[in-house]
């Protein structure tokens, strides 16, 4: 078990595969999945985990996302990117809300830190 993983989750893992991005999985899909299954790292720990395994050359990634307002993993999929309005669902009381869980990632090319087409920039959505 890696010390990095232990620091992030504070508990043992059955397998390292549980905390690795799927092949082709994009950054916000991965981070959203980790926050859902393991919890927020309290910083950009899952972002950094993604970067180390899938986008090593994107050395400014966490700094760039922090500048966009991502204070921790769970704010990434709220403040920086939101699920595309096409995926939102009507609730019984007539409100349109993002689904609690993102659908499976549609994939991005290797070494990309870009989101897949499930995500839109939160700025864009606010307009
Ligand atoms: Zn958080
Ligand atoms: Zn995705």
Tab-separated table of N, CA, C and O and ligand atoms in Angstrom:
chain	number	residue	atom	x	y	z
A	1	UNK	N	0.844	-1.201	0.000
A	1	UNK	CA	0.000	0.000	0.000
A	1	UNK	C	0.878	1.249	0.000
A	1	UNK	O	1.833	1.346	0.745
A	2	UNK	N	0.537	2.179	-0.845
A	2	UNK	CA	1.341	3.391	-0.972
A	2	UNK	C	1.020	4.394	0.136
A	2	UNK	O	-0.115	4.537	0.560
A	3	UNK	N	2.026	5.091	0.607
A	3	UNK	CA	1.834	6.105	1.643
A	3	UNK	C	0.947	7.241	1.179
A	3	UNK	O	0.225	7.830	1.950
A	4	UNK	N	1.062	7.548	-0.125
A	4	UNK	CA	0.244	8.632	-0.675
A	4	UNK	C	-1.224	8.304	-0.515
A	4	UNK	O	-2.010	9.118	-0.061
A	5	UNK	N	-1.591	7.108	-0.888
A	5	UNK	CA	-2.976	6.681	-0.781
A	5	UNK	C	-3.411	6.711	0.677
A	5	UNK	O	-4.477	7.186	1.009
A	6	UNK	N	-2.558	6.238	1.526
A	6	UNK	CA	-2.900	6.187	2.932
A	6	UNK	C	-3.168	7.592	3.465
A	6	UNK	O	-4.119	7.819	4.203
A	7	UNK	N	-2.363	8.543	3.076
A	7	UNK	CA	-2.554	9.928	3.504
A	7	UNK	C	-3.878	10.489	3.001
A	7	UNK	O	-4.558	11.232	3.687
A	8	UNK	N	-4.232	10.136	1.777
A	8	UNK	CA	-5.448	10.682	1.180
A	8	UNK	C	-6.707	10.140	1.830
A	8	UNK	O	-7.648	10.869	2.087
A	9	UNK	N	-6.741	8.855	2.065
A	9	UNK	CA	-7.988	8.248	2.519
A	9	UNK	C	-7.969	7.979	4.016
A	9	UNK	O	-9.021	7.854	4.631
A	10	UNK	N	-6.774	7.858	4.583
A	10	UNK	CA	-6.664	7.546	5.998
A	10	UNK	C	-7.121	6.142	6.332
A	10	UNK	O	-7.336	5.802	7.487
A	11	UNK	N	-7.309	5.308	5.304
A	11	UNK	CA	-7.666	3.929	5.594
A	11	UNK	C	-7.118	3.005	4.506
A	11	UNK	O	-6.822	3.438	3.403
A	12	UNK	N	-6.972	1.736	4.844
A	12	UNK	CA	-6.384	0.803	3.879
A	12	UNK	C	-7.318	0.542	2.703
A	12	UNK	O	-8.537	0.711	2.811
A	13	UNK	N	-6.740	0.139	1.608
A	13	UNK	CA	-7.510	-0.145	0.395
A	13	UNK	C	-7.376	-1.637	0.087
A	13	UNK	O	-6.355	-2.233	0.352
A	14	UNK	N	-8.424	-2.179	-0.507
A	14	UNK	CA	-8.336	-3.575	-0.919
A	14	UNK	C	-7.321	-3.724	-2.053
A	14	UNK	O	-6.563	-4.660	-2.111
A	15	UNK	N	-7.342	-2.750	-2.951
A	15	UNK	CA	-6.420	-2.820	-4.071
A	15	UNK	C	-6.147	-1.407	-4.561
A	15	UNK	O	-7.009	-0.531	-4.483
A	16	UNK	N	-4.937	-1.219	-5.055
A	16	UNK	CA	-4.550	0.094	-5.567
A	16	UNK	C	-5.444	0.501	-6.743
A	16	UNK	O	-5.677	1.684	-6.979
A	17	UNK	N	-5.965	-0.496	-7.471
A	17	UNK	CA	-6.818	-0.197	-8.627
A	17	UNK	C	-8.044	0.626	-8.236
A	17	UNK	O	-8.602	1.337	-9.060
A	18	UNK	N	-8.471	0.514	-6.994
A	18	UNK	CA	-9.645	1.258	-6.537
A	18	UNK	C	-9.461	2.762	-6.622
A	18	UNK	O	-10.429	3.502	-6.661
A	19	UNK	N	-8.228	3.202	-6.567
A	19	UNK	CA	-7.975	4.648	-6.541
A	19	UNK	C	-7.163	5.103	-7.748
A	19	UNK	O	-6.478	6.115	-7.695
A	20	UNK	N	-7.251	4.357	-8.839
A	20	UNK	CA	-6.591	4.771	-10.073
A	20	UNK	C	-7.637	5.109	-11.122
A	20	UNK	O	-8.713	4.517	-11.144
A	21	UNK	N	-7.327	6.070	-12.001
A	21	UNK	CA	-8.270	6.362	-13.095
A	21	UNK	C	-8.405	5.153	-14.016
A	21	UNK	O	-7.434	4.440	-14.244
A	22	UNK	N	-9.619	4.917	-14.530
A	22	UNK	CA	-9.812	3.897	-15.564
A	22	UNK	C	-9.073	4.347	-16.817
A	22	UNK	O	-8.869	5.545	-17.014
A	23	UNK	N	-8.719	3.397	-17.697
A	23	UNK	CA	-8.095	3.826	-18.960
A	23	UNK	C	-8.999	4.818	-19.696
A	23	UNK	O	-10.180	4.536	-19.896
A	24	UNK	N	-8.465	5.981	-20.028
A	24	UNK	CA	-9.224	6.972	-20.775
A	24	UNK	C	-10.152	7.832	-19.935
A	24	UNK	O	-10.736	8.781	-20.429
A	25	UNK	N	-10.289	7.491	-18.651
A	25	UNK	CA	-11.197	8.273	-17.797
A	25	UNK	C	-10.676	9.702	-17.649
A	25	UNK	O	-9.484	9.917	-17.472
A	26	UNK	N	-11.587	10.683	-17.698
A	26	UNK	CA	-11.135	12.070	-17.629
A	26	UNK	C	-11.019	12.542	-16.180
A	26	UNK	O	-11.499	11.888	-15.249
A	27	UNK	N	-10.388	13.704	-16.028
A	27	UNK	CA	-10.096	14.239	-14.689
A	27	UNK	C	-11.343	14.431	-13.817
A	27	UNK	O	-11.403	13.876	-12.725
A	28	UNK	N	-12.358	15.201	-14.249
A	28	UNK	CA	-13.503	15.391	-13.344
A	28	UNK	C	-14.303	14.104	-13.101
A	28	UNK	O	-14.836	13.928	-11.993
A	29	UNK	N	-14.381	13.208	-14.093
A	29	UNK	CA	-15.076	11.929	-13.846
A	29	UNK	C	-14.335	11.134	-12.776
A	29	UNK	O	-14.941	10.583	-11.858
A	30	UNK	N	-13.005	11.086	-12.877
A	30	UNK	CA	-12.210	10.361	-11.884
A	30	UNK	C	-12.341	10.993	-10.502
A	30	UNK	O	-12.624	10.308	-9.516
A	31	UNK	N	-12.150	12.300	-10.434
A	31	UNK	CA	-12.195	12.982	-9.132
A	31	UNK	C	-13.594	12.849	-8.514
A	31	UNK	O	-13.735	12.556	-7.325
A	32	UNK	N	-14.636	12.981	-9.348
A	32	UNK	CA	-15.993	12.820	-8.835
A	32	UNK	C	-16.231	11.414	-8.299
A	32	UNK	O	-16.866	11.229	-7.259
A	33	UNK	N	-15.698	10.426	-9.004
A	33	UNK	CA	-15.852	9.033	-8.584
A	33	UNK	C	-15.108	8.794	-7.264
A	33	UNK	O	-15.610	8.109	-6.359
A	34	UNK	N	-13.910	9.366	-7.130
A	34	UNK	CA	-13.135	9.185	-5.901
A	34	UNK	C	-13.790	9.884	-4.713
A	34	UNK	O	-13.842	9.339	-3.613
A	35	UNK	N	-14.287	11.101	-4.945
A	35	UNK	CA	-14.958	11.823	-3.861
A	35	UNK	C	-16.176	11.000	-3.411
A	35	UNK	O	-16.452	10.869	-2.221
A	36	UNK	N	-16.891	10.415	-4.388
A	36	UNK	CA	-18.055	9.601	-4.065
A	36	UNK	C	-17.713	8.329	-3.309
A	36	UNK	O	-18.426	7.944	-2.384
A	37	UNK	N	-16.623	7.675	-3.679
A	37	UNK	CA	-16.319	6.382	-3.051
A	37	UNK	C	-15.347	6.493	-1.887
A	37	UNK	O	-15.422	5.722	-0.933
A	38	UNK	N	-14.426	7.468	-1.922
A	38	UNK	CA	-13.382	7.551	-0.890
A	38	UNK	C	-13.491	8.817	-0.050
A	38	UNK	O	-12.877	8.906	1.001
A	39	UNK	N	-14.191	9.812	-0.559
A	39	UNK	CA	-14.277	11.076	0.151
A	39	UNK	C	-13.278	12.083	-0.392
A	39	UNK	O	-12.313	11.725	-1.051
A	40	UNK	N	-13.544	13.339	-0.098
A	40	UNK	CA	-12.668	14.422	-0.528
A	40	UNK	C	-11.352	14.338	0.240
A	40	UNK	O	-11.348	13.995	1.421
A	41	UNK	N	-10.246	14.670	-0.418
A	41	UNK	CA	-8.950	14.629	0.278
A	41	UNK	C	-8.753	15.873	1.138
A	41	UNK	O	-7.798	15.964	1.888
A	42	UNK	N	-9.647	16.856	0.999
A	42	UNK	CA	-9.482	18.099	1.750
A	42	UNK	C	-8.582	19.082	1.031
A	42	UNK	O	-8.443	20.228	1.441
A	43	UNK	N	-7.976	18.627	-0.040
A	43	UNK	CA	-7.157	19.474	-0.909
A	43	UNK	C	-7.369	18.983	-2.314
A	43	UNK	O	-8.428	18.440	-2.618
A	44	UNK	N	-6.354	19.108	-3.157
A	44	UNK	CA	-6.498	18.600	-4.521
A	44	UNK	C	-5.753	17.269	-4.669
A	44	UNK	O	-5.125	16.991	-5.687
A	45	UNK	N	-5.864	16.441	-3.661
A	45	UNK	CA	-5.152	15.159	-3.639
A	45	UNK	C	-5.542	14.221	-4.766
A	45	UNK	O	-4.687	13.566	-5.363
A	46	UNK	N	-6.838	14.141	-5.076
A	46	UNK	CA	-7.263	13.240	-6.158
A	46	UNK	C	-6.888	13.810	-7.515
A	46	UNK	O	-6.634	13.064	-8.452
A	47	UNK	N	-6.855	15.129	-7.610
A	47	UNK	CA	-6.393	15.759	-8.852
A	47	UNK	C	-4.930	15.393	-9.084
A	47	UNK	O	-4.521	14.994	-10.177
A	48	UNK	N	-4.147	15.507	-8.025
A	48	UNK	CA	-2.724	15.206	-8.113
A	48	UNK	C	-2.513	13.715	-8.415
A	48	UNK	O	-1.632	13.340	-9.184
A	49	UNK	N	-3.345	12.881	-7.821
A	49	UNK	CA	-3.290	11.434	-8.093
A	49	UNK	C	-3.528	11.175	-9.588
A	49	UNK	O	-2.804	10.415	-10.226
A	50	UNK	N	-4.531	11.836	-10.144
A	50	UNK	CA	-4.819	11.702	-11.576
A	50	UNK	C	-3.621	12.169	-12.397
A	50	UNK	O	-3.192	11.503	-13.338
A	51	UNK	N	-3.083	13.321	-12.014
A	51	UNK	CA	-1.972	13.892	-12.768
A	51	UNK	C	-0.774	12.943	-12.786
A	51	UNK	O	-0.167	12.711	-13.812
A	52	UNK	N	-0.462	12.363	-11.639
A	52	UNK	CA	0.693	11.472	-11.552
A	52	UNK	C	0.526	10.237	-12.426
A	52	UNK	O	1.481	9.716	-12.965
A	53	UNK	N	-0.720	9.764	-12.549
A	53	UNK	CA	-0.925	8.526	-13.294
A	53	UNK	C	-1.323	8.736	-14.741
A	53	UNK	O	-1.140	7.853	-15.567
A	54	UNK	N	-1.921	9.871	-15.057
A	54	UNK	CA	-2.475	10.036	-16.406
A	54	UNK	C	-2.004	11.281	-17.143
A	54	UNK	O	-2.168	11.370	-18.342
A	55	UNK	N	-1.482	12.261	-16.445
A	55	UNK	CA	-1.127	13.512	-17.135
A	55	UNK	C	0.115	14.122	-16.496
A	55	UNK	O	0.126	15.276	-16.100
A	56	UNK	N	1.168	13.309	-16.402
A	56	UNK	CA	2.395	13.695	-15.698
A	56	UNK	C	2.949	15.042	-16.138
A	56	UNK	O	3.505	15.777	-15.341
A	57	UNK	N	2.800	15.360	-17.427
A	57	UNK	CA	3.428	16.577	-17.931
A	57	UNK	C	2.647	17.833	-17.571
A	57	UNK	O	3.149	18.938	-17.717
A	58	UNK	N	1.421	17.662	-17.098
A	58	UNK	CA	0.599	18.839	-16.753
A	58	UNK	C	0.992	19.340	-15.367
A	58	UNK	O	0.209	19.324	-14.421
A	59	UNK	N	2.240	19.833	-15.261
A	59	UNK	CA	2.783	20.138	-13.938
A	59	UNK	C	2.083	21.312	-13.259
A	59	UNK	O	2.093	21.433	-12.043
A	60	UNK	N	1.438	22.186	-14.039
A	60	UNK	CA	0.777	23.353	-13.455
A	60	UNK	C	-0.698	23.087	-13.169
A	60	UNK	O	-1.438	23.999	-12.802
A	61	UNK	N	-1.115	21.820	-13.330
A	61	UNK	CA	-2.542	21.507	-13.268
A	61	UNK	C	-3.210	21.948	-11.960
A	61	UNK	O	-4.203	22.670	-11.986
A	62	UNK	N	-2.680	21.536	-10.824
A	62	UNK	CA	-3.345	21.873	-9.561
A	62	UNK	C	-3.324	23.379	-9.308
A	62	UNK	O	-4.295	23.941	-8.830
A	63	UNK	N	-2.219	24.025	-9.716
A	63	UNK	CA	-2.128	25.472	-9.529
A	63	UNK	C	-3.188	26.179	-10.379
A	63	UNK	O	-3.859	27.100	-9.934
A	64	UNK	N	-3.336	25.703	-11.612
A	64	UNK	CA	-4.307	26.305	-12.524
A	64	UNK	C	-5.736	26.113	-12.001
A	64	UNK	O	-6.543	27.035	-11.999
A	65	UNK	N	-6.030	24.910	-11.518
A	65	UNK	CA	-7.386	24.648	-11.022
A	65	UNK	C	-7.660	25.435	-9.744
A	65	UNK	O	-8.760	25.940	-9.529
A	66	UNK	N	-6.635	25.543	-8.888
A	66	UNK	CA	-6.798	26.321	-7.658
A	66	UNK	C	-7.102	27.778	-8.004
A	66	UNK	O	-7.949	28.420	-7.375
A	67	UNK	N	-6.431	28.294	-9.051
A	67	UNK	CA	-6.675	29.672	-9.480
A	67	UNK	C	-8.096	29.841	-9.997
A	67	UNK	O	-8.665	30.927	-9.949
A	68	UNK	N	-8.692	28.748	-10.488
A	68	UNK	CA	-10.071	28.803	-10.980
A	68	UNK	C	-11.085	28.603	-9.848
A	68	UNK	O	-12.280	28.541	-10.104
A	69	UNK	N	-10.589	28.416	-8.644
A	69	UNK	CA	-11.488	28.335	-7.498
A	69	UNK	C	-11.666	26.952	-6.902
A	69	UNK	O	-12.462	26.774	-5.988
A	70	UNK	N	-10.932	25.953	-7.411
A	70	UNK	CA	-11.035	24.612	-6.839
A	70	UNK	C	-10.188	24.542	-5.572
A	70	UNK	O	-8.972	24.472	-5.628
A	71	UNK	N	-10.842	24.582	-4.430
A	71	UNK	CA	-10.117	24.556	-3.151
A	71	UNK	C	-9.825	23.129	-2.740
A	71	UNK	O	-8.899	22.853	-1.998
A	72	UNK	N	-10.645	22.201	-3.180
A	72	UNK	CA	-10.456	20.801	-2.841
A	72	UNK	C	-11.147	19.961	-3.911
A	72	UNK	O	-11.826	20.497	-4.786
A	73	UNK	N	-10.978	18.644	-3.816
A	73	UNK	CA	-11.496	17.750	-4.856
A	73	UNK	C	-12.987	17.925	-5.105
A	73	UNK	O	-13.433	17.920	-6.236
A	74	UNK	N	-13.767	18.103	-4.030
A	74	UNK	CA	-15.211	18.147	-4.255
A	74	UNK	C	-15.658	19.475	-4.862
A	74	UNK	O	-16.710	19.531	-5.486
A	75	UNK	N	-14.868	20.526	-4.726
A	75	UNK	CA	-15.255	21.782	-5.384
A	75	UNK	C	-14.917	21.755	-6.881
A	75	UNK	O	-15.480	22.528	-7.648
A	76	UNK	N	-14.014	20.856	-7.282
A	76	UNK	CA	-13.642	20.772	-8.695
A	76	UNK	C	-14.872	20.527	-9.572
A	76	UNK	O	-15.040	21.158	-10.611
A	77	UNK	N	-15.723	19.600	-9.146
A	77	UNK	CA	-16.898	19.241	-9.943
A	77	UNK	C	-18.105	20.085	-9.545
A	77	UNK	O	-19.241	19.640	-9.610
A	78	UNK	N	-17.836	21.302	-9.097
A	78	UNK	CA	-18.906	22.200	-8.710
A	78	UNK	C	-18.548	23.612	-9.157
A	78	UNK	O	-19.311	24.278	-9.840
A	79	UNK	N	-17.332	24.024	-8.807
A	79	UNK	CA	-16.901	25.393	-9.082
A	79	UNK	C	-16.226	25.504	-10.456
A	79	UNK	O	-16.393	26.499	-11.157
A	80	UNK	N	-15.443	24.481	-10.834
A	80	UNK	CA	-14.701	24.556	-12.094
A	80	UNK	C	-15.504	23.936	-13.238
A	80	UNK	O	-15.694	24.553	-14.272
A	81	UNK	N	-15.979	22.729	-13.031
A	81	UNK	CA	-16.779	22.057	-14.047
A	81	UNK	C	-18.089	21.583	-13.451
A	81	UNK	O	-18.149	21.192	-12.281
A	82	UNK	N	-19.149	21.608	-14.266
A	82	UNK	CA	-20.441	21.050	-13.864
A	82	UNK	C	-20.846	20.022	-14.895
A	82	UNK	O	-20.461	20.128	-16.053
A	83	UNK	N	-21.660	19.062	-14.463
A	83	UNK	CA	-22.180	18.107	-15.436
A	83	UNK	C	-23.008	18.855	-16.478
A	83	UNK	O	-23.736	19.784	-16.149
A	84	UNK	N	-22.886	18.444	-17.698
A	84	UNK	CA	-23.583	19.089	-18.805
A	84	UNK	C	-25.092	19.109	-18.547
A	84	UNK	O	-25.662	18.120	-18.084
A	85	UNK	N	-25.757	20.244	-18.836
A	85	UNK	CA	-27.210	20.353	-18.594
A	85	UNK	C	-28.000	19.231	-19.270
A	85	UNK	O	-29.079	18.871	-18.811
A	86	UNK	N	-27.444	18.667	-20.350
A	86	UNK	CA	-28.113	17.557	-21.023
A	86	UNK	C	-28.285	16.327	-20.140
A	86	UNK	O	-29.098	15.449	-20.430
A	87	UNK	N	-27.512	16.254	-19.041
A	87	UNK	CA	-27.573	15.090	-18.152
A	87	UNK	C	-28.445	15.345	-16.916
A	87	UNK	O	-28.700	14.449	-16.125
A	88	UNK	N	-28.873	16.604	-16.745
A	88	UNK	CA	-29.638	16.942	-15.542
A	88	UNK	C	-31.001	16.260	-15.574
A	88	UNK	O	-31.523	15.950	-16.651
A	89	UNK	N	-31.557	16.065	-14.394
A	89	UNK	CA	-32.825	15.341	-14.298
A	89	UNK	C	-33.840	16.161	-13.511
A	89	UNK	O	-33.488	16.875	-12.579
A	90	UNK	N	-35.119	16.008	-13.898
A	90	UNK	CA	-36.190	16.678	-13.155
A	90	UNK	C	-36.484	15.904	-11.883
A	90	UNK	O	-36.571	14.680	-11.892
A	91	UNK	N	-36.629	16.623	-10.779
A	91	UNK	CA	-37.023	15.989	-9.527
A	91	UNK	C	-38.554	15.935	-9.477
A	91	UNK	O	-39.231	16.596	-10.270
A	92	UNK	N	-39.077	15.182	-8.519
A	92	UNK	CA	-40.528	15.029	-8.384
A	92	UNK	C	-41.201	16.382	-8.141
A	92	UNK	O	-42.334	16.614	-8.567
A	93	UNK	N	-40.480	17.297	-7.468
A	93	UNK	CA	-41.086	18.607	-7.198
A	93	UNK	C	-40.727	19.655	-8.254
A	93	UNK	O	-40.802	20.862	-8.005
A	94	UNK	N	-40.311	19.180	-9.438
A	94	UNK	CA	-40.193	20.081	-10.567
A	94	UNK	C	-38.930	20.917	-10.650
A	94	UNK	O	-38.915	21.955	-11.282
A	95	UNK	N	-37.866	20.471	-10.005
A	95	UNK	CA	-36.598	21.184	-10.151
A	95	UNK	C	-35.656	20.387	-11.048
A	95	UNK	O	-35.673	19.152	-11.014
A	96	UNK	N	-34.869	21.093	-11.823
A	96	UNK	CA	-33.901	20.444	-12.699
A	96	UNK	C	-32.547	20.428	-11.980
A	96	UNK	O	-31.977	21.471	-11.692
A	97	UNK	N	-32.054	19.235	-11.676
A	97	UNK	CA	-30.816	19.122	-10.907
A	97	UNK	C	-29.833	18.164	-11.590
A	97	UNK	O	-30.253	17.253	-12.300
A	98	UNK	N	-28.522	18.389	-11.364
A	98	UNK	CA	-27.549	17.421	-11.884
A	98	UNK	C	-27.760	16.066	-11.217
A	98	UNK	O	-28.179	16.024	-10.051
A	99	UNK	N	-27.518	14.976	-11.914
A	99	UNK	CA	-27.664	13.664	-11.289
A	99	UNK	C	-26.661	13.500	-10.142
A	99	UNK	O	-25.589	14.106	-10.165
A	100	UNK	N	-27.036	12.733	-9.125
A	100	UNK	CA	-26.157	12.540	-7.975
A	100	UNK	C	-24.838	11.896	-8.397
A	100	UNK	O	-23.789	12.198	-7.841
A	101	UNK	N	-24.907	11.021	-9.375
A	101	UNK	CA	-23.692	10.377	-9.848
A	101	UNK	C	-23.532	10.600	-11.341
A	101	UNK	O	-24.500	10.476	-12.088
A	102	UNK	N	-22.313	10.928	-11.753
A	102	UNK	CA	-22.058	11.117	-13.173
A	102	UNK	C	-22.179	9.775	-13.891
A	102	UNK	O	-21.834	8.742	-13.333
A	103	UNK	N	-22.687	9.779	-15.129
A	103	UNK	CA	-22.679	8.539	-15.906
A	103	UNK	C	-21.242	8.134	-16.220
A	103	UNK	O	-20.330	8.952	-16.045
A	104	UNK	N	-21.004	6.901	-16.661
A	104	UNK	CA	-19.623	6.485	-16.953
A	104	UNK	C	-18.951	7.427	-17.937
A	104	UNK	O	-19.591	7.919	-18.861
A	105	UNK	N	-17.685	7.686	-17.683
A	105	UNK	CA	-16.917	8.624	-18.507
A	105	UNK	C	-16.931	8.179	-19.966
A	105	UNK	O	-16.827	6.997	-20.254
A	106	UNK	N	-17.063	9.147	-20.867
A	106	UNK	CA	-16.995	8.802	-22.290
A	106	UNK	C	-15.557	8.786	-22.800
A	106	UNK	O	-15.307	8.376	-23.923
A	107	UNK	N	-14.622	9.223	-21.957
A	107	UNK	CA	-13.219	9.048	-22.288
A	107	UNK	C	-12.571	10.253	-22.951
A	107	UNK	O	-13.226	11.039	-23.631
A	108	UNK	N	-11.287	10.377	-22.689
A	108	UNK	CA	-10.468	11.400	-23.325
A	108	UNK	C	-9.198	10.711	-23.811
A	108	UNK	O	-8.905	9.583	-23.432
A	109	UNK	N	-8.435	11.442	-24.663
A	109	UNK	CA	-7.207	10.820	-25.160
A	109	UNK	C	-6.176	10.710	-24.030
A	109	UNK	O	-6.256	11.438	-23.042
A	110	UNK	N	-5.203	9.809	-24.188
A	110	UNK	CA	-4.189	9.621	-23.131
A	110	UNK	C	-3.450	10.919	-22.828
A	110	UNK	O	-3.269	11.746	-23.722
A	111	UNK	N	-3.040	11.086	-21.578
A	111	UNK	CA	-2.259	12.246	-21.116
A	111	UNK	C	-3.021	13.557	-21.188
A	111	UNK	O	-2.434	14.627	-21.157
A	112	UNK	N	-4.333	13.500	-21.273
A	112	UNK	CA	-5.112	14.722	-21.298
A	112	UNK	C	-5.661	15.003	-19.913
A	112	UNK	O	-6.106	14.100	-19.218
A	113	UNK	N	-5.627	16.282	-19.519
A	113	UNK	CA	-6.240	16.688	-18.250
A	113	UNK	C	-7.544	17.420	-18.526
A	113	UNK	O	-8.074	18.113	-17.663
A	114	UNK	N	-8.067	17.271	-19.754
A	114	UNK	CA	-9.329	17.918	-20.122
A	114	UNK	C	-10.501	17.032	-19.701
A	114	UNK	O	-10.362	15.823	-19.628
A	115	UNK	N	-11.658	17.643	-19.447
A	115	UNK	CA	-12.843	16.839	-19.130
A	115	UNK	C	-13.430	16.207	-20.394
A	115	UNK	O	-13.196	16.697	-21.497
A	116	UNK	N	-14.188	15.130	-20.229
A	116	UNK	CA	-14.903	14.549	-21.367
A	116	UNK	C	-16.165	15.377	-21.616
A	116	UNK	O	-16.440	16.339	-20.900
A	117	UNK	N	-16.978	14.961	-22.592
A	117	UNK	CA	-18.105	15.825	-22.984
A	117	UNK	C	-19.273	15.793	-21.985
A	117	UNK	O	-20.273	16.462	-22.208
A	118	UNK	N	-19.147	15.049	-20.892
A	118	UNK	CA	-20.163	15.125	-19.835
A	118	UNK	C	-20.098	16.457	-19.081
A	118	UNK	O	-21.008	16.810	-18.357
A	119	UNK	N	-18.954	17.167	-19.217
A	119	UNK	CA	-18.712	18.335	-18.355
A	119	UNK	C	-18.661	19.628	-19.160
A	119	UNK	O	-18.179	19.650	-20.275
A	120	UNK	N	-19.155	20.681	-18.538
A	120	UNK	CA	-19.008	22.015	-19.117
A	120	UNK	C	-18.366	22.901	-18.050
A	120	UNK	O	-18.465	22.600	-16.859
A	121	UNK	N	-17.724	23.971	-18.491
A	121	UNK	CA	-17.124	24.854	-17.504
A	121	UNK	C	-18.248	25.552	-16.727
A	121	UNK	O	-19.282	25.914	-17.288
A	122	UNK	N	-18.053	25.692	-15.434
A	122	UNK	CA	-19.095	26.277	-14.585
A	122	UNK	C	-19.397	27.706	-15.003
A	122	UNK	O	-20.538	28.160	-14.925
A	123	UNK	N	-18.394	28.424	-15.489
A	123	UNK	CA	-18.589	29.794	-15.973
A	123	UNK	C	-19.582	29.821	-17.132
A	123	UNK	O	-20.475	30.655	-17.188
A	124	UNK	N	-19.366	28.887	-18.032
A	124	UNK	CA	-20.209	28.796	-19.219
A	124	UNK	C	-21.678	28.553	-18.817
A	124	UNK	O	-22.584	29.114	-19.378
A	125	UNK	N	-21.845	27.717	-17.833
A	125	UNK	CA	-23.174	27.324	-17.397
A	125	UNK	C	-23.903	28.491	-16.715
A	125	UNK	O	-25.115	28.617	-16.779
A	126	UNK	N	-23.137	29.339	-16.055
A	126	UNK	CA	-23.723	30.453	-15.313
A	126	UNK	C	-24.263	31.532	-16.248
A	126	UNK	O	-25.091	32.334	-15.864
A	127	UNK	N	-23.739	31.515	-17.494
A	127	UNK	CA	-24.135	32.586	-18.418
A	127	UNK	C	-25.515	32.360	-19.025
A	127	UNK	O	-25.984	31.264	-19.100
B	1	LIG	ZN1	-13.727	18.933	-0.578
B	2	LIG	ZN1	-15.303	11.948	-18.157
